[in-house]
Amino acid sequence: MTNPNKRALICGSVAFDTIMVFQDRFKNHILPDKIHMLNVSFLVPQMRREFGGCAGNIAYNLKLLGDTGLPMATVGKDFGPYADWMVKTGVPTDHIKVIDSEHTAQGFVTTDLDDNQIWAFHPGAMQLSHQNEVGHAKDIGIGIVAPDGRDGMIQHAAQFAAAGIPFIFDPGQGLPMFGGDELRAFIKQAAWVAVNDYEWQLVQEKTKLSAADIAGQVQALIVTRGAEGSVIHVKGREIVIPTARPSAVVDPTGCGDAYRAGLIHGLLHGLDWETTGRIASLLGAIKIESRGTQNHSFTRAEFEQRYRASFGTDLSLG
């Protein structure tokens, strides 16, 4: 059980997201027999720039739940507007390192009407995330290694393990950077592993490990399945977490980060896995109702009311 009086250290990207919406379905324009010579263009009348990145998103959601999450990230010379936003929303900037020679990481995503997404990502300053050290942060009860620079992810995992700080390994879109041996090393160091269903398939292929194999090495393996909910593998059990129904499906970008903030909240407060998973599920549902990754908001009372309505049981975030 972690200490709720301590903070979470969130090692991951802080990025600007340029989000575009394609008012059709990718499958109607991508020919399966021509996938080897893909040349397509999507008209995207809607476009906006948002504050994002895994560390920024997770910290924002933790703040809404009443917790303190410290993003640890490297950013570029254009970080000013994002810094102002973090101050406005009460997200700490103590461990944000500015690299004057680089741009802040930039994500470009096109989403279709089925919520499929095509991403392009410029890492910029994120590639230098290894310049930050876990040991520079104090009073940390839990950590997470989220998608970040390759060397940073490797070093931060090792630093968490050496410091005895339990952490979630969340490879996300960083998965292609690592081979099977490296992923097995991450899993060995981590206390928990969190992936979506697509990432889970890649992890199994690369590591040759089953759910039982990984769950036997960590305290829990969490696999999210979008609209089908999530499954938590823990101590020989599979805990099925239902989805919380959103009032509208507006934008799926950042739902995974919101879910992970819910996991961290539950772990910080020593909650059982059923409750923790449902908090994470509801946080993802609330996020999907808003455009962008950090534009949703709620009071604790509102969250508790929605939890009761969604799952039929009471919750106290106090």
mmCIF file of C-alpha atoms in Angstrom, residues 17-201:
data_model
loop_
_atom_site.group_PDB
_atom_site.id
_atom_site.type_symbol
_atom_site.label_atom_id
_atom_site.label_comp_id
_atom_site.label_asym_id
_atom_site.label_seq_id
_atom_site.Cartn_x
_atom_site.Cartn_y
_atom_site.Cartn_z
ATOM 1 C CA ASP A 17 -1.324 18.140 -29.675
ATOM 2 C CA THR A 18 -2.652 19.240 -33.038
ATOM 3 C CA ILE A 19 -5.968 17.410 -33.366
ATOM 4 C CA MET A 20 -7.790 17.030 -36.685
ATOM 5 C CA VAL A 21 -11.154 15.373 -37.326
ATOM 6 C CA PHE A 22 -11.855 13.506 -40.580
ATOM 7 C CA GLN A 23 -15.605 13.445 -41.216
ATOM 8 C CA ASP A 24 -15.557 9.952 -42.704
ATOM 9 C CA ARG A 25 -14.020 6.555 -42.015
ATOM 10 C CA PHE A 26 -10.434 5.639 -42.860
ATOM 11 C CA LYS A 27 -11.568 2.203 -44.027
ATOM 12 C CA ASN A 28 -13.504 3.820 -46.861
ATOM 13 C CA HIS A 29 -10.309 5.322 -48.288
ATOM 14 C CA ILE A 30 -7.588 2.783 -47.546
ATOM 15 C CA LEU A 31 -7.546 -0.142 -49.973
ATOM 16 C CA PRO A 32 -6.361 -3.329 -48.221
ATOM 17 C CA ASP A 33 -4.633 -4.663 -51.347
ATOM 18 C CA LYS A 34 -2.729 -1.378 -51.771
ATOM 19 C CA ILE A 35 -1.516 -1.012 -48.185
ATOM 20 C CA HIS A 36 2.080 -1.581 -49.340
ATOM 21 C CA MET A 37 1.936 1.566 -51.514
ATOM 22 C CA LEU A 38 -0.223 3.823 -49.352
ATOM 23 C CA ASN A 39 -0.827 7.333 -50.690
ATOM 24 C CA VAL A 40 -3.910 8.934 -49.166
ATOM 25 C CA SER A 41 -5.037 12.416 -48.206
ATOM 26 C CA PHE A 42 -7.734 13.260 -45.665
ATOM 27 C CA LEU A 43 -9.627 16.556 -45.690
ATOM 28 C CA VAL A 44 -9.854 17.780 -42.082
ATOM 29 C CA PRO A 45 -12.029 20.909 -41.770
ATOM 30 C CA GLN A 46 -11.690 20.841 -37.977
ATOM 31 C CA MET A 47 -8.300 21.470 -36.379
ATOM 32 C CA ARG A 48 -7.198 22.754 -32.996
ATOM 33 C CA ARG A 49 -4.068 22.857 -30.847
ATOM 34 C CA GLU A 50 -4.237 21.482 -27.331
ATOM 35 C CA PHE A 51 -1.965 20.958 -24.347
ATOM 36 C CA GLY A 52 -1.150 17.260 -24.095
ATOM 37 C CA GLY A 53 1.522 14.634 -23.628
ATOM 38 C CA CYS A 54 1.166 11.677 -21.281
ATOM 39 C CA ALA A 55 2.761 13.296 -18.237
ATOM 40 C CA GLY A 56 0.806 16.523 -18.619
ATOM 41 C CA ASN A 57 -2.477 14.677 -19.133
ATOM 42 C CA ILE A 58 -2.034 12.298 -16.206
ATOM 43 C CA ALA A 59 -1.019 15.130 -13.858
ATOM 44 C CA TYR A 60 -4.041 17.207 -14.920
ATOM 45 C CA ASN A 61 -6.441 14.352 -14.207
ATOM 46 C CA LEU A 62 -4.805 13.607 -10.856
ATOM 47 C CA LYS A 63 -5.286 17.238 -9.891
ATOM 48 C CA LEU A 64 -9.019 16.925 -10.609
ATOM 49 C CA LEU A 65 -9.144 13.939 -8.235
ATOM 50 C CA GLY A 66 -7.429 15.953 -5.497
ATOM 51 C CA ASP A 67 -3.985 14.355 -5.763
ATOM 52 C CA THR A 68 -0.569 15.824 -6.542
ATOM 53 C CA GLY A 69 1.136 14.494 -9.646
ATOM 54 C CA LEU A 70 4.538 15.873 -10.551
ATOM 55 C CA PRO A 71 5.255 15.720 -14.291
ATOM 56 C CA MET A 72 8.915 15.008 -15.020
ATOM 57 C CA ALA A 73 9.640 15.950 -18.619
ATOM 58 C CA THR A 74 11.911 17.854 -20.968
ATOM 59 C CA VAL A 75 10.351 20.618 -23.092
ATOM 60 C CA GLY A 76 11.506 23.150 -25.659
ATOM 61 C CA LYS A 77 11.878 26.866 -26.173
ATOM 62 C CA ASP A 78 8.211 27.188 -27.176
ATOM 63 C CA PHE A 79 6.914 25.864 -23.837
ATOM 64 C CA GLY A 80 5.704 29.246 -22.506
ATOM 65 C CA PRO A 81 1.937 28.934 -23.193
ATOM 66 C CA TYR A 82 1.894 25.405 -21.743
ATOM 67 C CA ALA A 83 3.750 26.588 -18.632
ATOM 68 C CA ASP A 84 1.123 29.290 -18.124
ATOM 69 C CA TRP A 85 -1.636 26.651 -18.442
ATOM 70 C CA MET A 86 0.015 24.381 -15.860
ATOM 71 C CA VAL A 87 0.268 27.247 -13.384
ATOM 72 C CA LYS A 88 -3.380 28.167 -14.017
ATOM 73 C CA THR A 89 -4.578 24.596 -13.416
ATOM 74 C CA GLY A 90 -2.344 23.973 -10.400
ATOM 75 C CA VAL A 91 -0.123 21.327 -11.985
ATOM 76 C CA PRO A 92 3.451 21.583 -10.610
ATOM 77 C CA THR A 93 6.268 22.537 -12.975
ATOM 78 C CA ASP A 94 9.094 21.742 -10.539
ATOM 79 C CA HIS A 95 10.531 18.935 -12.671
ATOM 80 C CA ILE A 96 9.930 20.351 -16.133
ATOM 81 C CA LYS A 97 13.319 20.983 -17.768
ATOM 82 C CA VAL A 98 13.504 23.445 -20.663
ATOM 83 C CA ILE A 99 15.928 22.600 -23.507
ATOM 84 C CA ASP A 100 16.477 25.893 -25.322
ATOM 85 C CA SER A 101 17.844 24.292 -28.493
ATOM 86 C CA GLU A 102 14.724 22.165 -29.108
ATOM 87 C CA HIS A 103 10.993 22.451 -29.676
ATOM 88 C CA THR A 104 8.512 20.931 -27.259
ATOM 89 C CA ALA A 105 7.280 17.558 -28.494
ATOM 90 C CA GLN A 106 4.475 17.901 -31.041
ATOM 91 C CA GLY A 107 1.761 15.351 -31.711
ATOM 92 C CA PHE A 108 -0.424 15.442 -34.830
ATOM 93 C CA VAL A 109 -3.493 13.188 -34.824
ATOM 94 C CA THR A 110 -6.311 12.635 -37.292
ATOM 95 C CA THR A 111 -9.428 10.941 -35.882
ATOM 96 C CA ASP A 112 -12.191 9.427 -38.027
ATOM 97 C CA LEU A 113 -15.880 8.858 -37.279
ATOM 98 C CA ASP A 114 -15.136 5.409 -35.786
ATOM 99 C CA ASP A 115 -12.646 7.001 -33.348
ATOM 100 C CA ASN A 116 -9.729 5.393 -35.197
ATOM 101 C CA GLN A 117 -6.627 7.557 -34.998
ATOM 102 C CA ILE A 118 -3.540 8.126 -37.139
ATOM 103 C CA TRP A 119 -0.710 9.830 -35.288
ATOM 104 C CA ALA A 120 2.505 11.555 -36.319
ATOM 105 C CA PHE A 121 4.838 12.643 -33.559
ATOM 106 C CA HIS A 122 7.880 14.945 -33.434
ATOM 107 C CA PRO A 123 9.752 14.164 -30.205
ATOM 108 C CA GLY A 124 11.820 17.348 -29.999
ATOM 109 C CA ALA A 125 13.057 17.960 -26.452
ATOM 110 C CA MET A 126 11.464 14.712 -25.292
ATOM 111 C CA GLN A 127 14.452 12.834 -26.731
ATOM 112 C CA LEU A 128 16.536 14.355 -23.934
ATOM 113 C CA SER A 129 14.279 13.178 -21.111
ATOM 114 C CA HIS A 130 17.187 11.187 -19.673
ATOM 115 C CA GLN A 131 18.590 14.509 -18.439
ATOM 116 C CA ASN A 132 15.978 14.349 -15.656
ATOM 117 C CA GLU A 133 16.586 12.056 -12.689
ATOM 118 C CA VAL A 134 13.967 10.442 -10.481
ATOM 119 C CA GLY A 135 16.105 11.151 -7.405
ATOM 120 C CA HIS A 136 15.619 14.898 -7.836
ATOM 121 C CA ALA A 137 11.963 14.569 -6.765
ATOM 122 C CA LYS A 138 11.171 14.199 -3.056
ATOM 123 C CA ASP A 139 8.274 12.652 -1.103
ATOM 124 C CA ILE A 140 7.268 10.350 -3.948
ATOM 125 C CA GLY A 141 4.928 7.489 -3.100
ATOM 126 C CA ILE A 142 4.388 6.075 -6.570
ATOM 127 C CA GLY A 143 5.734 6.579 -10.077
ATOM 128 C CA ILE A 144 4.833 5.883 -13.651
ATOM 129 C CA VAL A 145 7.067 5.434 -16.670
ATOM 130 C CA ALA A 146 4.864 6.584 -19.554
ATOM 131 C CA PRO A 147 5.850 7.133 -23.219
ATOM 132 C CA ASP A 148 8.894 9.385 -23.344
ATOM 133 C CA GLY A 149 12.373 9.473 -24.828
ATOM 134 C CA ARG A 150 13.832 5.967 -25.168
ATOM 135 C CA ASP A 151 16.850 6.528 -22.907
ATOM 136 C CA GLY A 152 14.701 8.398 -20.413
ATOM 137 C CA MET A 153 12.232 5.530 -20.087
ATOM 138 C CA ILE A 154 15.030 3.018 -19.507
ATOM 139 C CA GLN A 155 16.851 5.202 -16.981
ATOM 140 C CA HIS A 156 13.758 6.307 -15.081
ATOM 141 C CA ALA A 157 12.562 2.723 -14.659
ATOM 142 C CA ALA A 158 15.971 1.745 -13.295
ATOM 143 C CA GLN A 159 16.029 4.792 -11.003
ATOM 144 C CA PHE A 160 12.561 4.041 -9.597
ATOM 145 C CA ALA A 161 13.606 0.440 -8.942
ATOM 146 C CA ALA A 162 16.889 1.475 -7.306
ATOM 147 C CA ALA A 163 15.043 3.951 -5.059
ATOM 148 C CA GLY A 164 12.461 1.358 -4.050
ATOM 149 C CA ILE A 165 9.601 3.448 -5.465
ATOM 150 C CA PRO A 166 6.848 1.266 -6.969
ATOM 151 C CA PHE A 167 5.917 2.319 -10.483
ATOM 152 C CA ILE A 168 3.559 1.584 -13.340
ATOM 153 C CA PHE A 169 5.165 0.620 -16.636
ATOM 154 C CA ASP A 170 3.004 2.162 -19.367
ATOM 155 C CA PRO A 171 4.886 1.737 -22.671
ATOM 156 C CA GLY A 172 2.059 3.057 -24.862
ATOM 157 C CA GLN A 173 3.201 4.521 -28.142
ATOM 158 C CA GLY A 174 6.807 3.983 -27.062
ATOM 159 C CA LEU A 175 6.477 0.218 -27.563
ATOM 160 C CA PRO A 176 8.097 0.102 -31.022
ATOM 161 C CA MET A 177 11.342 1.441 -29.513
ATOM 162 C CA PHE A 178 11.910 -1.671 -27.412
ATOM 163 C CA GLY A 179 12.697 -5.301 -28.096
ATOM 164 C CA GLY A 180 11.625 -8.309 -26.090
ATOM 165 C CA ASP A 181 14.608 -8.316 -23.727
ATOM 166 C CA GLU A 182 14.142 -4.639 -22.891
ATOM 167 C CA LEU A 183 10.418 -5.078 -22.272
ATOM 168 C CA ARG A 184 11.093 -8.042 -19.996
ATOM 169 C CA ALA A 185 13.556 -5.856 -18.054
ATOM 170 C CA PHE A 186 10.917 -3.126 -17.635
ATOM 171 C CA ILE A 187 8.372 -5.690 -16.420
ATOM 172 C CA LYS A 188 10.856 -7.150 -13.935
ATOM 173 C CA GLN A 189 11.446 -3.696 -12.411
ATOM 174 C CA ALA A 190 7.827 -2.518 -12.396
ATOM 175 C CA ALA A 191 5.165 -3.006 -9.745
ATOM 176 C CA TRP A 192 2.323 -2.746 -12.285
ATOM 177 C CA VAL A 193 1.991 -2.915 -16.072
ATOM 178 C CA ALA A 194 -0.749 -1.011 -17.961
ATOM 179 C CA VAL A 195 -1.420 -1.412 -21.699
ATOM 180 C CA ASN A 196 -4.341 -1.217 -24.097
ATOM 181 C CA ASP A 197 -5.509 -4.317 -25.960
ATOM 182 C CA TYR A 198 -3.468 -3.552 -29.095
ATOM 183 C CA GLU A 199 -0.327 -2.857 -27.075
ATOM 184 C CA TRP A 200 -0.965 -6.038 -25.115
ATOM 185 C CA GLN A 201 -0.796 -8.078 -28.317
#
